[in-house]
GROMACS .gro file of C-alpha atoms in nm:
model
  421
    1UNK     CA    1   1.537   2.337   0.041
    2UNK     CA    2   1.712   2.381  -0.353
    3UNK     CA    3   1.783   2.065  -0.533
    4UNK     CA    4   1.926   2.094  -0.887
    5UNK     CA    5   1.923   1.819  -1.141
    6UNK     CA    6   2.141   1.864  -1.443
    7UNK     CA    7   2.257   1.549  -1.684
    8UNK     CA    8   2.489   1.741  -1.923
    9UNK     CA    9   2.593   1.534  -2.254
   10UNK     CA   10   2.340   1.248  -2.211
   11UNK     CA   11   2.216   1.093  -2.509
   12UNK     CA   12   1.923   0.885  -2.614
   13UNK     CA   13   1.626   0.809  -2.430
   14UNK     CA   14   1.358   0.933  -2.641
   15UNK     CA   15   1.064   1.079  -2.387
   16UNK     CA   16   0.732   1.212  -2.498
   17UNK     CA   17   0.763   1.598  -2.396
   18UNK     CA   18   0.676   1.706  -2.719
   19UNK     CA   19   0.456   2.008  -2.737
   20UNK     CA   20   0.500   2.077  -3.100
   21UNK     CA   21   0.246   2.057  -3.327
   22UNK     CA   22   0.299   1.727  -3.629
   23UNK     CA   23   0.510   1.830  -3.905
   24UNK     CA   24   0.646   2.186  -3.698
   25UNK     CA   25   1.014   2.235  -3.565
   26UNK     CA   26   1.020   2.133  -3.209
   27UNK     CA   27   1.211   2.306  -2.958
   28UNK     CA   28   1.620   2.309  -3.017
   29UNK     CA   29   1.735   1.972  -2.809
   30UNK     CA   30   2.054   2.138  -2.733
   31UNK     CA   31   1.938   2.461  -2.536
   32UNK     CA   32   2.067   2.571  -2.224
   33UNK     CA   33   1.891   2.720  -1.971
   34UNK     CA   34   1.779   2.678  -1.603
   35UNK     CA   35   1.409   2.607  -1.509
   36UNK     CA   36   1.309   2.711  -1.164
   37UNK     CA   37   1.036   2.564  -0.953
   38UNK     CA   38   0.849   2.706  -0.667
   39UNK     CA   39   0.661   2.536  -0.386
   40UNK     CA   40   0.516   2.489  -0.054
   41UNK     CA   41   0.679   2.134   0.012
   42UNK     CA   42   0.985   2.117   0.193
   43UNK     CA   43   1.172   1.840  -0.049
   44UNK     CA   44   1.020   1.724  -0.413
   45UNK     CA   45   1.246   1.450  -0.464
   46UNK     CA   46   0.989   1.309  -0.720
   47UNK     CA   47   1.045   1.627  -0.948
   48UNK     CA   48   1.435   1.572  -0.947
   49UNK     CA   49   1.366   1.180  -1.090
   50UNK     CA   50   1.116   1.320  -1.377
   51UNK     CA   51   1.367   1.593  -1.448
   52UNK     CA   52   1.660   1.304  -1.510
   53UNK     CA   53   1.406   1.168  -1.733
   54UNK     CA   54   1.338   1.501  -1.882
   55UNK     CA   55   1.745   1.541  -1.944
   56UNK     CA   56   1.770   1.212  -2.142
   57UNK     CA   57   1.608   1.472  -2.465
   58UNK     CA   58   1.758   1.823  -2.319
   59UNK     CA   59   2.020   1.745  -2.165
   60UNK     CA   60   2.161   2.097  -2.106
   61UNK     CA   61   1.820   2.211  -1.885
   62UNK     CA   62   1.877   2.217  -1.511
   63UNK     CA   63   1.591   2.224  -1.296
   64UNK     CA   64   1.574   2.407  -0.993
   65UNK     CA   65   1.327   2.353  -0.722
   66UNK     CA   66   1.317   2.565  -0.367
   67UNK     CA   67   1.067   2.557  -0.091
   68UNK     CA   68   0.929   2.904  -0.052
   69UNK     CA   69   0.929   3.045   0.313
   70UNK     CA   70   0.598   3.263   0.275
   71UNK     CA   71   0.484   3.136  -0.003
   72UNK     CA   72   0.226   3.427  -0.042
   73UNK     CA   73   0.399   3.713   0.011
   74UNK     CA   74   0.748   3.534  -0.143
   75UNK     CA   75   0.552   3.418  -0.442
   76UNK     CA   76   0.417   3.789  -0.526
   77UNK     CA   77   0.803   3.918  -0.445
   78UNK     CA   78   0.891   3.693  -0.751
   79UNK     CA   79   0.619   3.803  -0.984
   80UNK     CA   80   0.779   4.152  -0.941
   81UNK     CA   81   1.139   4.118  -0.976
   82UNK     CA   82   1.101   3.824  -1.194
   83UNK     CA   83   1.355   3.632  -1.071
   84UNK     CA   84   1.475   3.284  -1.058
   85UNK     CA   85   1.067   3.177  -1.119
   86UNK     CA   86   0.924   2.992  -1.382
   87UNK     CA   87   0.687   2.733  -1.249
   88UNK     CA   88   0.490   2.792  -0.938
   89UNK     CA   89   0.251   2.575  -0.731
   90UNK     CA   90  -0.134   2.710  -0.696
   91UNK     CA   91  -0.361   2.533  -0.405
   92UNK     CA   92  -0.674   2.492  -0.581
   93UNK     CA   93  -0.831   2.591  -0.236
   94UNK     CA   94  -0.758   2.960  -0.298
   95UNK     CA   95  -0.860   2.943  -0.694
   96UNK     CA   96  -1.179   3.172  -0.527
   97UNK     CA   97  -1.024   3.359  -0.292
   98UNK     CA   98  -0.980   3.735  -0.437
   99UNK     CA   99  -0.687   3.784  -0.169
  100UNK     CA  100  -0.503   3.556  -0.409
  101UNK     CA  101  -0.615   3.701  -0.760
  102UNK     CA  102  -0.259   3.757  -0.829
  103UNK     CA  103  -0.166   3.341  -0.867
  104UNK     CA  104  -0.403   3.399  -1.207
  105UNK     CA  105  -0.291   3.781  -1.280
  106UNK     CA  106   0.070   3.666  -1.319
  107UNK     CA  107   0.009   3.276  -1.503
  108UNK     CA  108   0.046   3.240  -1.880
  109UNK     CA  109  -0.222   3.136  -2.072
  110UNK     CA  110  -0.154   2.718  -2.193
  111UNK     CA  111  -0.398   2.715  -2.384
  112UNK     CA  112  -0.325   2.545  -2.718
  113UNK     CA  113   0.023   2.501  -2.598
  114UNK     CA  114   0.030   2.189  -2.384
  115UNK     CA  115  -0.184   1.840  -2.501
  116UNK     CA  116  -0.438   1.769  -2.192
  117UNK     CA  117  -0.525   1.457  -2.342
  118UNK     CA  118  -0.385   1.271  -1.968
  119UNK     CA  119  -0.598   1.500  -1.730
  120UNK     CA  120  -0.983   1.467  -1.660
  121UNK     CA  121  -1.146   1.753  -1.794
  122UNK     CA  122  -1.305   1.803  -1.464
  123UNK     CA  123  -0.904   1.864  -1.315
  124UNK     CA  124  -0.861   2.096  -1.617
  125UNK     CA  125  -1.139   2.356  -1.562
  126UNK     CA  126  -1.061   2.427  -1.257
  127UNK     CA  127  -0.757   2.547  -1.346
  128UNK     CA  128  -0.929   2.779  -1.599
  129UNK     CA  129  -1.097   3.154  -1.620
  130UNK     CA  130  -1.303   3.253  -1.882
  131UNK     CA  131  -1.205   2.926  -2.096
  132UNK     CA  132  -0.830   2.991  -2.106
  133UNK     CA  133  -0.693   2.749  -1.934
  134UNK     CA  134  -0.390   2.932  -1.626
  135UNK     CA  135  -0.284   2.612  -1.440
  136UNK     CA  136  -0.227   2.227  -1.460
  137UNK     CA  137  -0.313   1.995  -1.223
  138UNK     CA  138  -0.014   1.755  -1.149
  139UNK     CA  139  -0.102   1.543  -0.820
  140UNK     CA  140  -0.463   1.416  -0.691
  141UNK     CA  141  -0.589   1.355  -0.372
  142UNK     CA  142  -0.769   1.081  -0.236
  143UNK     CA  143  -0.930   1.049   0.097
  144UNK     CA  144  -0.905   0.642   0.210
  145UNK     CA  145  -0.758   0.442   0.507
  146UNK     CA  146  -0.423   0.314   0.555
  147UNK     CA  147  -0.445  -0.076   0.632
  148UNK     CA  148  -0.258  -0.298   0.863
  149UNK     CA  149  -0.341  -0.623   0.623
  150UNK     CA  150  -0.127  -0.884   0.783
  151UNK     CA  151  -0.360  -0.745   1.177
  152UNK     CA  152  -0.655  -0.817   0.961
  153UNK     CA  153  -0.566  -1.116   0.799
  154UNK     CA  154  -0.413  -1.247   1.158
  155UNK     CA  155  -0.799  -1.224   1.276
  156UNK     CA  156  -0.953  -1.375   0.997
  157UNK     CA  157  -1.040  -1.081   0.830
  158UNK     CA  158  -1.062  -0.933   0.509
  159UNK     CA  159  -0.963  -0.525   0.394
  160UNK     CA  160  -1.338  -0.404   0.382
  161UNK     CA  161  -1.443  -0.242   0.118
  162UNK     CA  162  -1.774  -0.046   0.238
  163UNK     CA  163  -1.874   0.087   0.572
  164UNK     CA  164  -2.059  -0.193   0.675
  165UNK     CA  165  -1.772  -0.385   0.632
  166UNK     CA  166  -1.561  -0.188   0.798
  167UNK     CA  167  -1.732  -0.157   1.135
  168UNK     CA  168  -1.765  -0.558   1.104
  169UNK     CA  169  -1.369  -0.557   1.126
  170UNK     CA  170  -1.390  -0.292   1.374
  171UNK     CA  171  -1.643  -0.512   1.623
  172UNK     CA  172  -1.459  -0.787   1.568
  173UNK     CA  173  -1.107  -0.630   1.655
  174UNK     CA  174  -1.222  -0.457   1.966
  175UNK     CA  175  -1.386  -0.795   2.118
  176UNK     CA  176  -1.043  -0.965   2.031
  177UNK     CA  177  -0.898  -0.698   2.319
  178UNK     CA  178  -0.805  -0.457   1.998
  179UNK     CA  179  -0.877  -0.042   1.937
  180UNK     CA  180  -0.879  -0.060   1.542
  181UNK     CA  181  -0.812   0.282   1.461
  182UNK     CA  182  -0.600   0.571   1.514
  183UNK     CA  183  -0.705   0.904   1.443
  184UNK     CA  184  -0.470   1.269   1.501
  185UNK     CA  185  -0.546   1.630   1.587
  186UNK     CA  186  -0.715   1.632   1.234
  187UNK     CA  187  -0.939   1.380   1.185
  188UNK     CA  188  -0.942   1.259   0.862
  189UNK     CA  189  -1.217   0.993   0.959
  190UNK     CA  190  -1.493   1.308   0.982
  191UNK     CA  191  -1.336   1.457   0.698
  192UNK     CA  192  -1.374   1.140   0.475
  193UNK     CA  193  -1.752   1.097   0.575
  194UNK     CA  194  -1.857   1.475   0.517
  195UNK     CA  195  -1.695   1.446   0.207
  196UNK     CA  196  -1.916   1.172   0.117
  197UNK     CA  197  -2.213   1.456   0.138
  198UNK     CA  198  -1.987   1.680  -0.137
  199UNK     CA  199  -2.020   1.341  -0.367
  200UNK     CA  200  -2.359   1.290  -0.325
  201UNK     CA  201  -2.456   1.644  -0.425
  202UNK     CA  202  -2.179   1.660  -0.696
  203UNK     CA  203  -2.396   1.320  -0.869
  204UNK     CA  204  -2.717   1.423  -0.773
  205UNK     CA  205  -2.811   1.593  -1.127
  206UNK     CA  206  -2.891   1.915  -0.931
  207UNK     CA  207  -2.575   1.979  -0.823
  208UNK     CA  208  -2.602   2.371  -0.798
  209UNK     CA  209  -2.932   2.420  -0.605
  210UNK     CA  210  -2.828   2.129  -0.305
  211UNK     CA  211  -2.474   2.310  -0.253
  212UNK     CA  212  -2.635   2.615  -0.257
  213UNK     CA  213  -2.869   2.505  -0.031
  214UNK     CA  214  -2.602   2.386   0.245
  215UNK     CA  215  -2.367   2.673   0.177
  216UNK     CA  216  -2.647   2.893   0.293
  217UNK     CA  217  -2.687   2.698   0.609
  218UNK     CA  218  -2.990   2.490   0.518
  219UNK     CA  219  -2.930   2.153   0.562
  220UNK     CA  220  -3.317   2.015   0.388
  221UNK     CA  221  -3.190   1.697   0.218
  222UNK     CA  222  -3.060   1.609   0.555
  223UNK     CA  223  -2.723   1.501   0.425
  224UNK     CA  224  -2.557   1.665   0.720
  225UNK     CA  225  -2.774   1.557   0.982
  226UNK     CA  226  -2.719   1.165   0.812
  227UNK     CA  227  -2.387   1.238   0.868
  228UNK     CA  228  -2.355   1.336   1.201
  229UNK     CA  229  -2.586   1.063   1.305
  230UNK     CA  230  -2.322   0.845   1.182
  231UNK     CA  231  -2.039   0.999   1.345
  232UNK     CA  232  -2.217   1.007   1.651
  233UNK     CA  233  -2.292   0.620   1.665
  234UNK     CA  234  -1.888   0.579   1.556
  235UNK     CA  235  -1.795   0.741   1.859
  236UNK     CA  236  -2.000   0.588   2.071
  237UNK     CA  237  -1.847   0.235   1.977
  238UNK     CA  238  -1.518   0.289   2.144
  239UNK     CA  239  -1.325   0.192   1.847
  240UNK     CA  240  -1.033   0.488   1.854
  241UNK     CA  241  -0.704   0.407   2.015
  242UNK     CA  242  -0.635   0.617   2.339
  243UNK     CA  243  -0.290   0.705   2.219
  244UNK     CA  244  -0.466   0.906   1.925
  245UNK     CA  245  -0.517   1.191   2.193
  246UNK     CA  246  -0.099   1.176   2.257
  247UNK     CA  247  -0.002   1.217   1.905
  248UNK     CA  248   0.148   1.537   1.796
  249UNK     CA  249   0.016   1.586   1.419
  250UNK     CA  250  -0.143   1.376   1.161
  251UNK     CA  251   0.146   1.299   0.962
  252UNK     CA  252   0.457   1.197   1.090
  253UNK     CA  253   0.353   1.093   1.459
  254UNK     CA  254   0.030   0.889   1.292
  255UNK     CA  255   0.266   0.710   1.073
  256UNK     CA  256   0.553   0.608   1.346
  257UNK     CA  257   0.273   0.491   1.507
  258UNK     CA  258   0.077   0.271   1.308
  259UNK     CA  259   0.406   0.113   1.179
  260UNK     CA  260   0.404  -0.042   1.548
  261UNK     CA  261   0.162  -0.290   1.392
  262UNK     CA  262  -0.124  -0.315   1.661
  263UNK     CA  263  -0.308  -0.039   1.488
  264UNK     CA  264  -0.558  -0.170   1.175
  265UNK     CA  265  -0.687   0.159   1.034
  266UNK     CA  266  -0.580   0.483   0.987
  267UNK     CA  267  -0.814   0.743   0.805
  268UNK     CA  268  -0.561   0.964   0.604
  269UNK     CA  269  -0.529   1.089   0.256
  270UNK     CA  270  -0.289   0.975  -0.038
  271UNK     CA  271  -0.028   1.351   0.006
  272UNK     CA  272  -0.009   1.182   0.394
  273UNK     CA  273   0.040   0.840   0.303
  274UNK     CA  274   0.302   0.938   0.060
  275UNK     CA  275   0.518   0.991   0.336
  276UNK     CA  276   0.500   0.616   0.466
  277UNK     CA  277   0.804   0.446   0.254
  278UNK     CA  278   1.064   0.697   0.398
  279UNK     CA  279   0.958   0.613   0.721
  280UNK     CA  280   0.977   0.224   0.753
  281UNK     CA  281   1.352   0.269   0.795
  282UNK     CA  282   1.284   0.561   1.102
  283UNK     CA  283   1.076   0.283   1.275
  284UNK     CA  284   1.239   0.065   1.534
  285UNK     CA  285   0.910  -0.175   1.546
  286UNK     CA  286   0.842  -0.159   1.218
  287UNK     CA  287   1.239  -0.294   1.071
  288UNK     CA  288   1.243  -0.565   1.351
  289UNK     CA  289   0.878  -0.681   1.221
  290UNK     CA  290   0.750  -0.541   0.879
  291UNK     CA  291   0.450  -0.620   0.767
  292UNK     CA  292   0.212  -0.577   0.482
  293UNK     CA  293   0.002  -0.222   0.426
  294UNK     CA  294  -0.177  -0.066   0.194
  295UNK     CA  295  -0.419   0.210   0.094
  296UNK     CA  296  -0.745   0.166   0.023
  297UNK     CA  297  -1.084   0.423  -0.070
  298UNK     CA  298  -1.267   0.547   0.189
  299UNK     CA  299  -1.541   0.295   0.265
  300UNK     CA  300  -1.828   0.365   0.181
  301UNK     CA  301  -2.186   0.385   0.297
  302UNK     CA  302  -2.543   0.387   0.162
  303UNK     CA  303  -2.535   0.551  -0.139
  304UNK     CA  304  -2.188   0.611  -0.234
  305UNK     CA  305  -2.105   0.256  -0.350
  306UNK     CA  306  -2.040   0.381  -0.667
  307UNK     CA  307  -1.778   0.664  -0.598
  308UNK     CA  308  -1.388   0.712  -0.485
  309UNK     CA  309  -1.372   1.103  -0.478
  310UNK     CA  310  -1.050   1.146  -0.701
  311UNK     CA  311  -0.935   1.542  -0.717
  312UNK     CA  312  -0.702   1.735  -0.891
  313UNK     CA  313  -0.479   1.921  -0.544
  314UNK     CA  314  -0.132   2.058  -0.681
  315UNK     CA  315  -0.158   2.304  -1.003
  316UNK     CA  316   0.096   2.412  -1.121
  317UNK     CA  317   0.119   2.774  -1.321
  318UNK     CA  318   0.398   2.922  -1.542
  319UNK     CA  319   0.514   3.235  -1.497
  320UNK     CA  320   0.388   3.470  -1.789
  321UNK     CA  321   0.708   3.692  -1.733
  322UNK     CA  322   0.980   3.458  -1.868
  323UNK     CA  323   1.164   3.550  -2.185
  324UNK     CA  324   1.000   3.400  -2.471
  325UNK     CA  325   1.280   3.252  -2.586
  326UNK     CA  326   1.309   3.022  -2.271
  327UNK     CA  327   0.923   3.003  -2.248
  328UNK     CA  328   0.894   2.701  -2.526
  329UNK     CA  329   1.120   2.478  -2.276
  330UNK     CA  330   0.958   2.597  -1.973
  331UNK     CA  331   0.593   2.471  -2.128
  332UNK     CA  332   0.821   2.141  -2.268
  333UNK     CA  333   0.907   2.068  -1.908
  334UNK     CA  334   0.532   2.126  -1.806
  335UNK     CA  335   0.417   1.857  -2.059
  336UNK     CA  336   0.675   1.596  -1.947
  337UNK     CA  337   0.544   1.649  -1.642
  338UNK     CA  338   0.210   1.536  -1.734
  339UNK     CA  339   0.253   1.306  -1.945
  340UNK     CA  340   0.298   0.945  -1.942
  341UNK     CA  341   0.675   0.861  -1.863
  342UNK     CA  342   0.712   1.191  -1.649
  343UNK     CA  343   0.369   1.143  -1.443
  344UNK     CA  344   0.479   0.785  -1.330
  345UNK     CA  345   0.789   0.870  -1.187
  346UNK     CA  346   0.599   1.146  -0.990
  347UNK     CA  347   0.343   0.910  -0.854
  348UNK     CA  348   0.645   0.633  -0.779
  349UNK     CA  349   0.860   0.817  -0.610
  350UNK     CA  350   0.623   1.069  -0.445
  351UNK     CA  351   0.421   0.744  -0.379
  352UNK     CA  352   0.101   0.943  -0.461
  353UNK     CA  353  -0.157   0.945  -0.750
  354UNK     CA  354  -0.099   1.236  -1.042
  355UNK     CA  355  -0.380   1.352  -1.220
  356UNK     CA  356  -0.238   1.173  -1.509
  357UNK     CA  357  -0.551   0.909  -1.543
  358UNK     CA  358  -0.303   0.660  -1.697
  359UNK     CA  359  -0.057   0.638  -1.442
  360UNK     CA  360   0.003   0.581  -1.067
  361UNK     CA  361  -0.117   0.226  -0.991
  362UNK     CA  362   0.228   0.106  -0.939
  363UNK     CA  363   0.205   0.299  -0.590
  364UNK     CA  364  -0.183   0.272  -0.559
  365UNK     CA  365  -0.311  -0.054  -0.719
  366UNK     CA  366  -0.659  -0.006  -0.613
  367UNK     CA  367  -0.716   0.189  -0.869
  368UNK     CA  368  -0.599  -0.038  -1.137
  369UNK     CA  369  -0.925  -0.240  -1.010
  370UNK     CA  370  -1.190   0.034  -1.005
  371UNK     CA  371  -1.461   0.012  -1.237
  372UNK     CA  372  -1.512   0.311  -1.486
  373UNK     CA  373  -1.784   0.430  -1.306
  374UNK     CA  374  -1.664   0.388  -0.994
  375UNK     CA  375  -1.367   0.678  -1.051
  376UNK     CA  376  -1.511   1.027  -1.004
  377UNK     CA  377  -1.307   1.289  -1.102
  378UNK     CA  378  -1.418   1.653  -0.931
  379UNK     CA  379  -1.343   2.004  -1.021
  380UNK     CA  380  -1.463   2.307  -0.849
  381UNK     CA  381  -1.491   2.635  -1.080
  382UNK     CA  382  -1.858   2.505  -1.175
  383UNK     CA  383  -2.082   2.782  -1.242
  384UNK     CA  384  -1.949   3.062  -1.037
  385UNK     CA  385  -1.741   2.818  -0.812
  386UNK     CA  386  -2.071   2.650  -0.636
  387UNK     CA  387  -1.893   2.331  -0.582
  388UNK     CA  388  -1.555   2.493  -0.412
  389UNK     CA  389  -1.798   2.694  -0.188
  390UNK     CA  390  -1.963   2.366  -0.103
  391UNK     CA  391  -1.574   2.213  -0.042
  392UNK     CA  392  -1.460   2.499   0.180
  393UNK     CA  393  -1.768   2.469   0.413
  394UNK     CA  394  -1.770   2.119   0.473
  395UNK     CA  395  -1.383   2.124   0.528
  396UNK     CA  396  -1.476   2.337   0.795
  397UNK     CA  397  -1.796   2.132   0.954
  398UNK     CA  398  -1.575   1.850   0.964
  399UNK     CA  399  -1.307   2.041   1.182
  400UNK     CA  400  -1.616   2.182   1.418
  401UNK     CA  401  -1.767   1.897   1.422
  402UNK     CA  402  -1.825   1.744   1.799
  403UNK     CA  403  -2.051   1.493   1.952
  404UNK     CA  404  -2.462   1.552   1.982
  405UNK     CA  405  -2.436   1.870   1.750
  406UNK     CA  406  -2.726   1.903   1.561
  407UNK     CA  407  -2.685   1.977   1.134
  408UNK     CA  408  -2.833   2.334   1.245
  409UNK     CA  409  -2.598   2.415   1.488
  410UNK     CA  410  -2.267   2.283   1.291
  411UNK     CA  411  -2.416   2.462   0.980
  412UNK     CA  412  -2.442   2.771   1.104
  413UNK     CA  413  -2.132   2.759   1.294
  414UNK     CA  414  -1.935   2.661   1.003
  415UNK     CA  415  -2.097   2.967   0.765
  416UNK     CA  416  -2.011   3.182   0.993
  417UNK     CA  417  -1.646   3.057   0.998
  418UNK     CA  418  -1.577   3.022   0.645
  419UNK     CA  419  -1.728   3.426   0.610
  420UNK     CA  420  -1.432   3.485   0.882
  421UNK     CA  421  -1.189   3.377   0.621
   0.00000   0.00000   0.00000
C-alpha cells in the first residue's frame, strides 16, 4: 500500500522540526523534494497525519510511504539501486542477528544531527554501534490487558491493578456463570508473565550474570520455574473462554470478539490494541451496544509492583545513500517525527504509545498516572547484547510453554530453538 501526502502552498503553522543548531541557517522552507518511507505495515495512516503537520513549515515535501512485500530481501534491493528509499523501518529483534548486518551497513550515522532530548536513553542505545547512534526509535510497546470496564463495573468490580487483583475479578466472574478471558493462537497472557522474569533480572543490579545464567539454560534463581508454577495454577482455574480455541489469529478475530461484550480480559499488547478504534464500526454487537474499554499494564505479581515494561519496537533508519542535498530534509522529517507535535499525532491516530516520553496519554491515559518509578524504559544492546539474548529466549519459552513442564525442560527446549534461528 503507497499513500502520498503533499500540502503545496500552505502557510503558517509553525512546528518544532528544527534540527539546526541556535543562531545557524536552517534548512530552505521552500524545497521540493519527495521523502520515501519503507515498512512492514500494510497502512501507516498515522505517518500521513504527522506529515500534514510536517507540510504546514515545508510545504513542497511529499511523503511517500509503501508496504514492502519481502521486506528483507526488498529492503537490500533498495540499498543497491538506491531508489525511491529514504527512511526504512528496523525491528529491534534483529539488531543482533548478523543475517541482517546490512539494516546498520547501509544507515547514516544521526549522531549530532537530530536532538534526542524526547527518547529514553535506554530506547536510544539500542539503536546504536560503537556510540554512533544508526536508528531512532519511534513507537513502544507495552504488554497489558484490554478491559471490558462497563462487564466489570456491571459485577461490582473494579479494573485490577495487580495479579492478585486480577484473579479476584476472575473468581468472581466465573462463579457469576462468566469465562473472563480470551486468549488466541499466541498467547499474550504467557508472554506477559515471562516477561515479568526479563524485568526482574533487568532491576536486579546484576543484570548480566542472571541473563546469562538463563540464556545458558540454567534456570538457579528459579524465576522460570516461579513462573510456570503460576501458569500452571492459571490454567487449572478454568478461567479462558472456549471460543479462544476457534479464533483464527490474535489480532483481528480477538478484537471482533471481545467487542461482543461478554468477554472481560484480553491479554494483548499496545501495536494489537491499536487496531481496536477501526474496528468498533466492523462490529455488529459492538454498534448496537458500545461500551466502555480500555488498556491497562499487565498486572502484576510479587515483586514487580513497581514496573510497566515500556520498550522502544519500531526504529526507524535513514538511508546513508541519499543526495546530500536532500539529506538535511530527510533528517528534518525524522525529528518532526519525534518530537512533540509530530509524536502525538502518531500515538493518536495509530492509537499506540511513541517513544516520545512526553506524549501518547491522550490514547493511553494510564500512563499519565504512573509514578516515575513505576515507568521502566528497556533497551537491549547492553554489554554485548545480554539483555536481547535474554528477550529472544524467553519469547520463545513463552511460545513452548505447555502445562506440567518443568523450568529444565522448557529451558533447554527453548536454547535449543533460539540456536535453530
Amino acid at each position: 500500500m503507497i499513500f502520498t501526502v503533499c500540502a503545496c502552498g500552505a502557510n503558517g503553522g509553525k512546528s518544532n522540526a528544527t534540527g539546526s543548531k541556535q543562531g545557524e541557517a536552517g534548512p530552505d522552507k521552500n524545497y521540493a523534494t519527495t521523502i520515501y518511507v519503507c515498512g512492514t505495515w500494510g497502512n501507516f495512516e498515522a505517518l500521513e497525519a504527522a506529515a500534514q503537520l510536517f507540510n504546514k513549515e515545508y510545504p513542497n515535501i511529499q511523503v511517500v510511504y509503501e508496504q514492502l512485500g519481502n521486506f528483507g530481501s526488498d529492503l537490500k534491493n533498495r540499498f543497491v539501486s538506491g531508489e525511491n528509499i529514504d527512511i526504512y523501518f528496523f525491528d529491534w529483534m534483529l539488531t543482533n542477528d548478523e543475517r541482517y548486518a546490512y539494516y546498520w551497513e547501509n544507515a547514516e550515522d544521526l549522531s549530532g544531527k537530530l536532538d534526542f532530548g524526547t527518547i529514553p536513553a535506554e530506547y536510544l542505545e539500542t539503536g546504536m554501534v560503537n556510540g554512533k547512534q544508526y536508528l531512532v526509535p519511534i513507537y513502544e510497546h507495552s504488554y497489558g490487558m484490554m478491559v471490558n470496564e462497563d462487564l466489570l463495573k456491571a459485577h461490582d468490580l473494579k479494573v485490577p491493578g495487580t495479579y492478585g487483583e486480577f484473579i479476584e475479578c476472575c473468581e468472581r466472574l466465573k462463579a457469576d456463570g462468566i469465562y473472563p478471558v480470551l486468549v488466541a493462537d499466541s498467547d499474550y497472557l504467557t508472554q506477559i508473565y515471562f516477561d515479568h522474569i526479563y524485568r526482574t533480572v533487568i532491576q536486579s543490579g546484576n543484570a548480566k550474570a542472571l541473563a546469562g545464567e538463563i540464556v545458558s539454560g540454567n534456570d538457579s534463581a528459579g524465576f522460570v520455574e516461579n513462573t510456570l508454577k503460576l501458569m500452571d495454577e492459571f490454567n487449572k482455574a478454568d478461567y479462558v473462554h472456549p471460543d479462544s480455541m476457534g479464533l483464527e489469529d490474535n489480532y483481528n478475530s480477538a478484537i471482533l470478539r471481545f467487542f461482543e461484550g461478554d468477554i472481560a480480559f484480553v491479554p494483548f499488547i499496545t501495536a494489537s490494541f491499536s487496531g481496536t478504534k477501526k474496528r468498533e464500526a466492523k462490529s455488529e454487537a459492538f454498534t448496537a451496544n458500545p461500551f466502555t474499554y480500555s488498556f491497562v499494564p499487565s498486572m502484576c505479581t510479587n515483586g514487580y509492583e513497581n514496573s510497566v515494561q515500556q520498550l522502544g519496537t519500531v526504529y526507524m533508519g535513514v538511508f546513508k545513500g541519499i543526495a546530500d542535498e536532500k539529506k538535511p530534509y530527510v533528517t528534518e522529517f525524522l525529528q518532526f517525527l519525534m518530537n512533540d507535535e509530530g509524536s502525538e499525532a502518531l500515538a493518536t491516530v495509530k492509537n499506540m504509545p511513541t517513544a516520545n516520553k512526553n506524549v501518547g496519554n491522550k490514547s493511553f491515559p494510564y500512563l499519565e498516572s504512573l509514578k516515575k518509578d513505576e515507568r521502566v524504559y528497556i533497551g537491549m544492546r547492553q554489554d554485548g547484547d545480554y539483555m536481547l539474548k535474554l528477550n529472544q529466549l524467553l519469547r520463545t519459552a513463552s511460545t513452548l510453554y505447555s502445562e506440567g513442564i518443568t523450568a529444565d525442560e522448557l529451558l533447554k527446549e527453548a536454547v535449543e530453538k533460539v540456536k535453530e534461528k
